[in-house]
XYZ file of N, CA and C in Angstrom:
714
model
N -20.780 -111.941 15.757
C -20.538 -113.205 16.450
C -21.758 -113.560 17.296
N -22.127 -114.833 17.253
C -23.253 -115.313 18.055
C -22.769 -116.459 18.935
N -22.910 -116.312 20.243
C -22.503 -117.334 21.206
C -23.704 -118.214 21.517
N -23.552 -119.517 21.305
C -24.672 -120.435 21.497
C -24.527 -121.206 22.804
N -25.679 -121.602 23.369
C -25.748 -122.550 24.483
C -24.912 -122.122 25.691
N -24.981 -120.864 26.048
C -24.186 -120.388 27.182
C -24.668 -121.036 28.481
N -23.741 -121.622 29.225
C -24.070 -122.179 30.542
C -23.136 -121.653 31.625
N -21.912 -121.311 31.264
C -20.939 -120.787 32.229
C -21.077 -119.270 32.311
N -22.123 -118.827 32.981
C -22.390 -117.390 33.063
C -21.355 -116.665 33.907
N -20.941 -117.267 35.000
C -19.997 -116.598 35.896
C -18.662 -116.342 35.213
N -18.237 -117.255 34.372
C -16.966 -117.082 33.694
C -17.042 -116.228 32.444
N -18.190 -116.277 31.761
C -18.291 -115.651 30.439
C -18.937 -114.270 30.433
N -19.924 -114.039 31.287
C -20.661 -112.775 31.209
C -19.792 -111.540 31.423
N -18.802 -111.546 32.328
C -17.932 -110.368 32.426
C -17.193 -110.080 31.125
N -16.760 -111.116 30.427
C -16.080 -110.935 29.147
C -17.056 -110.457 28.078
N -18.269 -111.006 28.108
C -19.288 -110.594 27.144
C -19.670 -109.135 27.354
N -19.813 -108.731 28.609
C -20.147 -107.336 28.907
C -19.072 -106.396 28.382
N -17.833 -106.738 28.605
C -16.726 -105.909 28.131
C -16.698 -105.860 26.613
N -16.929 -106.998 25.965
C -16.918 -107.051 24.504
C -18.050 -106.226 23.910
N -19.220 -106.277 24.528
C -20.349 -105.500 24.011
C -20.120 -104.007 24.203
N -19.540 -103.629 25.326
C -19.240 -102.211 25.561
C -18.194 -101.710 24.576
N -17.175 -102.508 24.316
C -16.120 -102.119 23.381
C -16.658 -101.993 21.968
N -17.498 -102.947 21.574
C -18.021 -102.938 20.210
C -18.999 -101.802 19.977
N -19.745 -101.421 21.017
C -20.741 -100.363 20.833
C -20.088 -98.999 20.683
N -19.012 -98.774 21.426
C -18.267 -97.524 21.284
C -19.092 -96.292 21.585
N -18.693 -95.195 20.983
C -19.341 -93.915 21.244
C -20.706 -93.808 20.585
N -20.971 -94.649 19.590
C -22.238 -94.543 18.871
C -23.407 -95.097 19.679
N -23.096 -95.789 20.785
C -24.137 -96.362 21.635
C -25.045 -97.306 20.856
N -24.487 -97.982 19.876
C -25.254 -98.949 19.114
C -25.109 -100.331 19.734
N -26.053 -101.183 19.398
C -25.969 -102.562 19.863
C -24.761 -103.217 19.205
N -23.874 -103.826 19.974
C -22.685 -104.434 19.382
C -23.031 -105.627 18.503
N -22.112 -105.962 17.643
C -22.324 -107.091 16.749
C -21.959 -108.393 17.458
N -22.537 -108.573 18.597
C -22.336 -109.769 19.402
C -23.650 -110.113 20.072
N -24.120 -111.327 19.854
C -25.356 -111.785 20.482
C -25.084 -113.093 21.212
N -25.926 -113.350 22.213
C -25.696 -114.497 23.096
C -27.021 -115.202 23.357
N -26.972 -116.516 23.356
C -28.161 -117.293 23.706
C -27.840 -118.289 24.818
N -28.862 -118.662 25.546
C -28.776 -119.796 26.455
C -29.957 -120.706 26.154
N -30.159 -121.751 26.944
C -31.183 -122.750 26.655
C -32.054 -123.000 27.885
N -33.286 -123.481 27.681
C -34.198 -123.686 28.808
C -33.650 -124.609 29.888
N -32.914 -125.661 29.499
C -32.438 -126.600 30.521
C -31.401 -125.968 31.440
N -30.653 -124.990 30.945
C -29.698 -124.298 31.823
C -30.408 -123.311 32.750
N -31.579 -122.843 32.337
C -32.352 -121.899 33.140
C -33.223 -122.599 34.180
N -33.649 -123.815 33.874
C -34.559 -124.548 34.755
C -33.831 -125.499 35.703
N -32.765 -126.102 35.226
C -32.100 -127.165 35.974
C -30.729 -126.736 36.476
N -30.304 -127.354 37.557
C -28.924 -127.219 38.013
C -28.527 -128.523 38.698
N -27.278 -128.609 39.105
C -26.767 -129.867 39.647
C -27.429 -130.267 40.959
N -28.088 -129.330 41.630
C -28.814 -129.663 42.858
C -30.190 -130.256 42.566
N -30.644 -130.135 41.311
C -32.003 -130.548 40.965
C -32.064 -131.842 40.168
N -30.939 -132.328 39.682
C -30.939 -133.520 38.841
C -30.117 -134.624 39.495
N -30.389 -135.842 39.080
C -29.676 -136.990 39.619
C -28.471 -137.323 38.745
N -27.391 -137.685 39.379
C -26.221 -138.141 38.637
C -26.576 -139.388 37.828
N -26.075 -139.432 36.615
C -26.274 -140.613 35.787
C -27.534 -140.614 34.958
N -28.364 -139.568 35.048
C -29.584 -139.487 34.237
C -29.194 -139.049 32.829
N -29.197 -139.974 31.902
C -28.729 -139.665 30.546
C -29.691 -138.770 29.778
N -30.912 -138.590 30.277
C -31.854 -137.699 29.591
C -31.406 -136.247 29.648
N -30.548 -135.898 30.610
C -30.088 -134.520 30.723
C -28.595 -134.397 30.407
N -28.060 -135.389 29.716
C -26.681 -135.275 29.236
C -26.650 -134.269 28.093
N -25.834 -133.256 28.202
C -25.772 -132.229 27.164
C -24.409 -131.547 27.198
N -24.148 -130.788 26.158
C -22.876 -130.078 26.012
C -23.156 -128.614 25.668
N -22.720 -127.666 26.495
C -22.056 -127.860 27.782
C -23.005 -128.487 28.806
N -22.476 -128.981 29.912
C -23.305 -129.712 30.871
C -24.157 -128.794 31.745
N -25.144 -129.399 32.411
C -25.905 -128.694 33.441
C -24.942 -128.283 34.556
N -25.036 -127.028 34.999
C -24.077 -126.533 35.993
C -24.767 -126.242 37.336
N -24.043 -125.643 38.247
C -24.531 -125.430 39.597
C -25.563 -124.322 39.711
N -26.215 -124.201 40.881
C -27.273 -123.207 41.077
C -26.800 -121.768 40.924
N -25.571 -121.461 41.298
C -25.075 -120.091 41.153
C -24.918 -119.720 39.684
N -24.545 -120.680 38.869
C -24.460 -120.439 37.429
C -25.850 -120.172 36.851
N -26.835 -120.937 37.311
C -28.205 -120.749 36.822
C -28.724 -119.357 37.188
N -28.471 -118.926 38.405
C -28.897 -117.592 38.820
C -28.203 -116.512 37.995
N -26.936 -116.729 37.683
C -26.184 -115.755 36.891
C -26.709 -115.675 35.460
N -27.178 -116.796 34.919
C -27.788 -116.768 33.589
C -29.034 -115.889 33.588
N -29.852 -116.021 34.617
C -31.052 -115.187 34.716
C -30.691 -113.710 34.868
N -29.626 -113.436 35.570
C -29.167 -112.050 35.679
C -28.738 -111.533 34.317
N -28.105 -112.393 33.526
C -27.707 -112.002 32.182
C -28.894 -111.698 31.288
N -29.971 -112.462 31.436
C -31.191 -112.173 30.677
C -31.832 -110.876 31.152
N -31.807 -110.658 32.454
C -32.399 -109.437 33.011
C -31.685 -108.189 32.498
N -30.367 -108.227 32.448
C -29.587 -107.056 32.035
C -29.472 -106.917 30.525
N -29.804 -107.973 29.786
C -29.688 -107.918 28.337
C -28.364 -108.412 27.791
N -27.465 -108.843 28.660
C -26.212 -109.419 28.166
C -26.471 -110.714 27.410
N -27.475 -111.462 27.844
C -27.954 -112.619 27.091
C -29.187 -112.174 26.327
N -29.176 -112.361 25.020
C -30.204 -111.786 24.157
C -31.422 -112.673 23.962
N -31.229 -113.988 24.009
C -32.327 -114.864 23.613
C -32.163 -116.254 24.213
N -33.219 -117.052 24.045
C -33.222 -118.440 24.487
C -33.482 -119.318 23.269
N -32.756 -120.418 23.160
C -32.914 -121.346 22.038
C -33.033 -122.765 22.571
N -33.664 -123.631 21.807
C -34.029 -124.949 22.322
C -32.855 -125.909 22.461
N -31.919 -125.893 21.536
C -30.884 -126.938 21.458
C -31.543 -128.314 21.435
N -32.670 -128.415 20.739
C -33.451 -129.655 20.652
C -32.616 -130.747 19.991
N -32.460 -131.871 20.672
C -31.610 -132.953 20.158
C -32.263 -134.298 20.446
N -33.253 -134.688 19.629
C -33.981 -135.931 19.886
C -33.208 -137.163 19.424
N -33.572 -138.296 19.982
C -32.981 -139.562 19.553
C -33.898 -140.705 19.969
N -33.656 -141.869 19.418
C -34.364 -143.061 19.863
C -34.035 -143.315 21.341
N -35.030 -143.672 22.155
C -34.763 -143.913 23.576
C -33.625 -144.896 23.831
N -33.462 -145.868 22.956
C -32.397 -146.859 23.150
C -31.016 -146.227 23.113
N -30.902 -145.083 22.452
C -29.605 -144.419 22.356
C -29.222 -143.740 23.665
N -30.185 -143.580 24.571
C -29.894 -143.022 25.898
C -29.754 -144.110 26.962
N -30.193 -145.293 26.652
C -30.157 -146.378 27.630
C -28.786 -147.043 27.625
N -27.792 -146.234 27.877
C -26.407 -146.683 27.892
C -25.688 -145.991 29.043
N -24.442 -146.338 29.234
C -23.632 -145.622 30.213
C -23.523 -144.167 29.802
N -23.357 -143.282 30.778
C -23.333 -141.851 30.504
C -22.338 -141.491 29.399
N -21.201 -142.109 29.419
C -20.167 -141.781 28.436
C -20.595 -142.126 27.016
N -21.390 -143.179 26.857
C -21.768 -143.660 25.531
C -23.142 -143.177 25.088
N -23.920 -142.616 25.988
C -25.292 -142.212 25.660
C -25.311 -140.984 24.761
N -26.421 -140.840 24.057
C -26.643 -139.676 23.194
C -26.578 -138.391 24.018
N -26.023 -137.346 23.443
C -25.946 -136.062 24.124
C -26.945 -135.063 23.575
N -27.556 -134.286 24.457
C -28.523 -133.278 24.051
C -29.914 -133.616 24.530
N -30.664 -132.601 24.945
C -32.015 -132.814 25.458
C -33.038 -132.754 24.339
N -34.064 -133.575 24.474
C -35.189 -133.530 23.557
C -36.391 -132.910 24.273
N -37.412 -132.542 23.506
C -38.623 -131.976 24.113
C -38.962 -130.602 23.593
N -38.983 -130.450 22.276
C -39.249 -129.141 21.677
C -40.578 -128.563 22.144
N -41.579 -129.414 22.335
C -42.904 -128.930 22.703
C -42.948 -128.361 24.124
N -41.922 -128.616 24.921
C -41.896 -128.138 26.302
C -41.043 -126.884 26.492
N -40.530 -126.310 25.418
C -39.575 -125.213 25.569
C -40.184 -123.969 26.210
N -41.377 -123.584 25.776
C -42.018 -122.416 26.392
C -42.400 -122.688 27.850
N -43.075 -123.813 28.156
C -43.376 -124.079 29.567
C -42.130 -124.186 30.439
N -41.069 -124.783 29.925
C -39.846 -124.915 30.719
C -39.245 -123.547 31.018
N -39.207 -122.685 30.013
C -38.659 -121.342 30.213
C -39.528 -120.539 31.171
N -40.843 -120.624 30.983
C -41.765 -119.865 31.826
C -41.720 -120.353 33.272
N -41.668 -121.666 33.458
C -41.582 -122.229 34.804
C -40.335 -121.729 35.519
N -39.216 -121.763 34.817
C -37.962 -121.292 35.413
C -38.018 -119.801 35.718
N -38.639 -119.031 34.822
C -38.738 -117.582 35.023
C -39.578 -117.251 36.246
N -40.637 -118.017 36.471
C -41.506 -117.759 37.620
C -40.831 -118.099 38.946
N -39.801 -118.904 38.893
C -39.048 -119.215 40.110
C -38.149 -118.058 40.535
N -37.854 -117.158 39.597
C -37.014 -116.002 39.906
C -37.899 -114.868 40.395
N -38.490 -115.042 41.562
C -39.496 -114.109 42.070
C -38.928 -112.729 42.382
N -37.632 -112.640 42.569
C -37.028 -111.345 42.897
C -36.859 -110.459 41.672
N -37.110 -110.989 40.481
C -36.918 -110.208 39.254
C -38.249 -109.790 38.649
N -39.203 -110.709 38.547
C -40.512 -110.363 38.017
C -40.601 -110.417 36.508
N -40.219 -111.538 35.921
C -40.322 -111.700 34.477
C -41.781 -111.878 34.070
N -42.121 -111.387 32.874
C -43.486 -111.450 32.358
C -43.499 -112.099 30.976
N -44.706 -112.190 30.405
C -44.848 -112.728 29.057
C -44.099 -111.881 28.033
N -43.948 -110.602 28.312
C -43.212 -109.714 27.401
C -41.758 -110.170 27.273
N -41.167 -110.556 28.379
C -39.796 -111.065 28.341
C -39.726 -112.355 27.533
N -40.705 -113.233 27.737
C -40.730 -114.504 27.022
C -40.773 -114.275 25.512
N -41.614 -113.341 25.078
C -41.724 -113.035 23.652
C -40.436 -112.426 23.107
N -39.773 -111.644 23.916
C -38.515 -111.026 23.484
C -37.425 -112.070 23.290
N -37.315 -112.992 24.235
C -36.251 -114.005 24.155
C -36.495 -115.020 23.054
N -37.749 -115.401 22.850
C -38.053 -116.484 21.922
C -38.474 -116.008 20.537
N -38.811 -114.739 20.393
C -39.370 -114.280 19.123
C -38.699 -113.013 18.599
N -38.796 -111.933 19.347
C -38.311 -110.646 18.852
C -36.816 -110.653 18.552
N -36.008 -111.023 19.511
C -34.561 -110.989 19.305
C -34.065 -112.035 18.312
N -34.599 -113.268 18.309
C -34.194 -114.209 17.264
C -34.531 -113.723 15.857
N -35.691 -113.065 15.701
C -36.051 -112.538 14.386
C -35.075 -111.461 13.939
N -34.642 -110.636 14.870
C -33.662 -109.601 14.533
C -32.322 -110.218 14.152
N -31.909 -111.226 14.899
C -30.649 -111.889 14.587
C -30.690 -112.518 13.201
N -31.819 -113.106 12.841
C -31.965 -113.772 11.549
C -32.228 -112.801 10.408
N -32.354 -111.511 10.708
C -32.607 -110.536 9.659
C -34.000 -110.638 9.075
N -34.998 -110.857 9.928
C -36.390 -110.990 9.496
C -37.204 -109.849 10.097
N -37.166 -108.670 9.494
C -37.822 -107.492 10.074
C -39.342 -107.562 10.089
N -39.933 -108.515 9.341
C -41.392 -108.620 9.307
C -41.917 -109.669 10.285
N -41.075 -110.096 11.207
C -41.478 -111.101 12.189
C -40.942 -110.726 13.574
N -41.514 -111.344 14.578
C -40.958 -111.210 15.915
C -41.735 -110.334 16.872
N -42.571 -109.429 16.367
C -43.387 -108.575 17.229
C -44.798 -108.489 16.660
N -45.722 -108.010 17.475
C -47.109 -107.841 17.036
C -47.303 -106.384 16.653
N -47.170 -106.102 15.377
C -47.296 -104.744 14.862
C -47.947 -104.782 13.486
N -48.605 -103.677 13.068
C -49.208 -103.629 11.736
C -48.165 -103.885 10.653
N -48.510 -104.743 9.703
C -47.615 -105.031 8.591
C -46.705 -106.215 8.807
N -46.619 -106.720 10.040
C -45.763 -107.876 10.296
C -46.547 -109.174 10.113
N -45.802 -110.261 9.919
C -46.426 -111.568 9.802
C -47.149 -111.902 11.109
N -48.370 -112.381 10.968
C -49.162 -112.723 12.155
C -48.822 -114.139 12.608
N -47.596 -114.304 13.093
C -47.162 -115.572 13.680
C -47.354 -115.452 15.190
N -48.370 -116.114 15.718
C -48.796 -115.868 17.094
C -48.971 -117.166 17.873
N -48.816 -117.058 19.179
C -49.093 -118.155 20.095
C -50.081 -117.657 21.141
N -51.178 -118.377 21.316
C -52.115 -118.097 22.403
C -51.652 -118.922 23.598
N -51.343 -118.242 24.681
C -50.564 -118.837 25.764
C -51.287 -118.694 27.093
N -51.481 -119.796 27.803
C -52.082 -119.790 29.135
C -50.956 -119.861 30.159
N -50.708 -118.759 30.861
C -49.583 -118.698 31.796
C -49.869 -119.403 33.116
N -51.146 -119.671 33.404
C -51.518 -120.200 34.720
C -51.634 -121.720 34.752
N -51.678 -122.334 33.597
C -51.871 -123.785 33.526
C -50.694 -124.514 34.182
N -50.988 -125.443 35.071
C -49.949 -126.233 35.724
C -50.274 -127.710 35.541
N -49.300 -128.446 35.070
C -49.523 -129.860 34.812
C -48.243 -130.634 35.098
N -48.398 -131.895 35.402
C -47.258 -132.804 35.506
C -47.481 -133.905 34.481
N -47.001 -133.690 33.266
C -47.279 -134.652 32.196
C -46.745 -136.039 32.525
N -47.508 -137.036 32.152
C -47.071 -138.420 32.272
C -46.082 -138.710 31.150
N -44.955 -139.262 31.502
C -43.926 -139.517 30.504
C -44.456 -140.360 29.352
N -45.449 -141.206 29.613
C -45.928 -142.108 28.580
C -47.325 -141.731 28.077
N -47.745 -140.524 28.343
C -49.061 -140.088 27.886
C -48.998 -139.682 26.422
N -50.154 -139.507 25.838
C -50.222 -139.097 24.436
C -49.890 -137.629 24.241
N -49.692 -136.914 25.370
C -49.329 -135.505 25.247
C -47.959 -135.342 24.592
N -47.082 -136.306 24.813
C -45.743 -136.214 24.228
C -45.797 -136.808 22.831
N -45.318 -136.042 21.858
C -45.560 -136.402 20.470
C -44.567 -137.405 19.902
N -43.392 -137.537 20.506
C -42.417 -138.438 19.896
C -41.425 -138.934 20.946
N -41.162 -140.230 20.925
C -40.137 -140.817 21.792
C -40.331 -140.401 23.251
N -41.432 -140.858 23.804
C -41.869 -140.419 25.128
C -40.828 -140.668 26.220
N -40.175 -141.817 26.191
C -39.240 -142.148 27.246
C -37.927 -141.406 27.182
N -37.757 -140.575 26.157
C -36.484 -139.884 25.948
C -36.468 -138.490 26.558
N -37.630 -137.975 26.972
C -37.745 -136.559 27.329
C -37.768 -136.345 28.845
N -36.826 -135.574 29.343
C -36.766 -135.262 30.773
C -37.932 -134.371 31.183
N -38.272 -133.392 30.345
C -39.321 -132.433 30.693
C -40.666 -133.106 30.938
N -40.929 -134.208 30.234
C -42.255 -134.820 30.309
C -42.562 -135.408 31.680
N -41.571 -135.530 32.534
C -41.801 -136.039 33.889
C -41.773 -134.933 34.939
N -41.712 -133.670 34.483
C -41.612 -132.540 35.405
C -42.923 -131.755 35.482
N -43.157 -131.115 36.613
C -44.295 -130.206 36.734
C -43.920 -128.869 36.126
N -44.602 -128.511 35.058
C -44.304 -127.280 34.338
C -45.520 -126.368 34.334
N -45.281 -125.091 34.204
C -46.352 -124.095 34.192
C -46.432 -123.452 32.815
N -47.668 -123.293 32.324
C -47.881 -122.672 31.022
C -48.226 -123.697 29.964
N -49.084 -123.287 29.020
C -49.526 -124.222 27.983
C -49.906 -123.446 26.725
N -49.493 -123.948 25.583
C -49.881 -123.360 24.301
C -51.294 -123.828 23.969
N -52.202 -122.880 23.770
C -53.587 -123.195 23.435
C -53.839 -123.156 21.937
N -53.204 -122.206 21.259
C -53.364 -122.073 19.811
C -52.058 -121.575 19.202
N -51.859 -121.915 17.937
C -50.731 -121.388 17.177
C -51.246 -120.876 15.841
N -50.793 -119.677 15.474
C -51.184 -119.049 14.216
C -49.931 -118.751 13.400
N -49.966 -119.099 12.130
C -48.841 -118.871 11.235
C -49.314 -118.045 10.047
N -48.782 -116.831 9.935
C -49.200 -115.953 8.849
C -50.681 -115.632 8.889
N -51.235 -115.554 10.100
C -52.651 -115.240 10.249
C -53.577 -116.430 10.104
N -53.017 -117.621 9.951
C -53.826 -118.826 9.770
C -53.594 -119.768 10.942
N -54.688 -120.233 11.547
C -54.557 -121.129 12.684
C -54.071 -122.499 12.220
N -52.987 -122.982 12.839
C -52.453 -124.290 12.479
C -52.485 -125.268 13.650
N -52.814 -124.769 14.849
C -52.911 -125.641 16.020
C -53.986 -125.089 16.937
N -54.855 -125.979 17.447
C -55.973 -125.520 18.273
C -55.997 -126.152 19.658
N -54.859 -126.698 20.087
C -54.806 -127.307 21.399
C -55.118 -128.784 21.413
N -55.460 -129.348 20.268
C -55.737 -130.776 20.206
C -54.432 -131.560 20.205
N -54.531 -132.860 20.210
C -53.334 -133.696 20.232
C -52.675 -133.804 18.861
N -53.393 -133.398 17.817
C -52.795 -133.413 16.486
C -51.717 -132.352 16.404
N -50.695 -132.627 15.639
C -49.600 -131.669 15.530
C -50.054 -130.389 14.855
N -50.650 -130.520 13.659
C -51.028 -129.338 12.902
C -52.374 -129.564 12.234
N -53.119 -128.483 12.098
C -54.372 -128.540 11.358
C -54.123 -128.419 9.871
N -53.028 -127.768 9.503
C -52.691 -127.590 8.091
C -51.204 -127.333 7.968
N -50.716 -127.494 6.763
C -49.308 -127.219 6.477
C -49.250 -125.929 5.666
N -48.845 -124.862 6.304
C -48.902 -123.556 5.643
C -47.593 -122.793 5.756
N -46.508 -123.488 6.056
C -45.214 -122.824 6.122
C -44.680 -122.508 4.735
N -43.635 -121.737 4.694
C -43.043 -121.356 3.415
C -41.544 -121.215 3.526
N -40.890 -121.173 2.400
C -39.442 -121.035 2.353
C -39.042 -119.612 2.734
N -38.065 -119.488 3.620
C -37.534 -118.189 4.014
C -36.163 -118.033 3.384
N -36.026 -117.064 2.528
C -34.773 -116.872 1.811
C -33.655 -116.520 2.787
N -32.480 -117.070 2.534
C -31.327 -116.822 3.392
C -31.019 -115.339 3.437
N -30.779 -114.819 4.633
C -30.551 -113.392 4.806
C -29.131 -112.996 4.424
N -28.963 -111.714 4.185
C -27.654 -111.133 3.921
C -27.011 -110.757 5.255
N -25.789 -111.211 5.498
C -25.163 -110.993 6.801
C -24.989 -109.510 7.112
N -24.645 -108.713 6.120
C -24.466 -107.285 6.361
C -25.783 -106.652 6.782
N -26.854 -107.009 6.103
C -28.156 -106.472 6.466
C -28.548 -106.912 7.875
N -28.193 -108.139 8.233
C -28.500 -108.641 9.574
C -27.798 -107.809 10.641
N -26.514 -107.543 10.440
C -25.762 -106.772 11.420
C -26.260 -105.328 11.488
N -26.593 -104.748 10.333
C -27.124 -103.391 10.321
C -28.441 -103.331 11.083
N -29.244 -104.380 10.928
C -30.532 -104.432 11.615
C -30.329 -104.545 13.126
N -29.365 -105.352 13.545
C -29.074 -105.489 14.971
C -28.574 -104.180 15.565
N -27.809 -103.424 14.776
C -27.241 -102.174 15.271
C -28.323 -101.137 15.560
N -29.483 -101.277 14.909
C -30.577 -100.331 15.097
C -31.471 -100.720 16.269
N -31.171 -101.847 16.902
C -32.025 -102.353 17.987
C -32.088 -101.364 19.145
């Protein structure tokens, strides 16, 4: 079982902890239960956003600061395994409506790493590093998907890499060319975020060099659908 878009940490994490302990049993294996949350739940809370801003309308909704802190505790302890984008773009006109009628879901795929890193750096009492970021966004998702040749930097694995500047701080202009699509639709583009992707490598080939172009080349490939049993067996060995 995989739980997506967790935002109610205070209500759910005690149940998740019990379920993982029960499933692991005496073998001390990783239970067949994984959990994800999203950058907007880690970065934002009801004290930080304005009522009626349709750019942050999402399901489940943005919750209070205590819930946000509890999500970070879940990541620290490993009860929450990974972070996922829940990227949900739309034409800006679809958000320019009353909250009830506006499109639901946040857009801004290109800001996911900076948003997560910015939020992590605010948790100064824990001390998250780039290693944690790679685990949440790469290593654990690859294990869940049953892709043993991806997710970590090791001999024999696919060289899918991101060159990452952790110190870069910027406040992107909502209408600048930095935002690649539907500029007025993205909440992140008006926030001060820390961290920037300088290069992207796919299978050992550079596809992004920090320029405004999306890609230097198209070098992706089809990934065959995994076998669920193999996926669970792989997770159990984690």
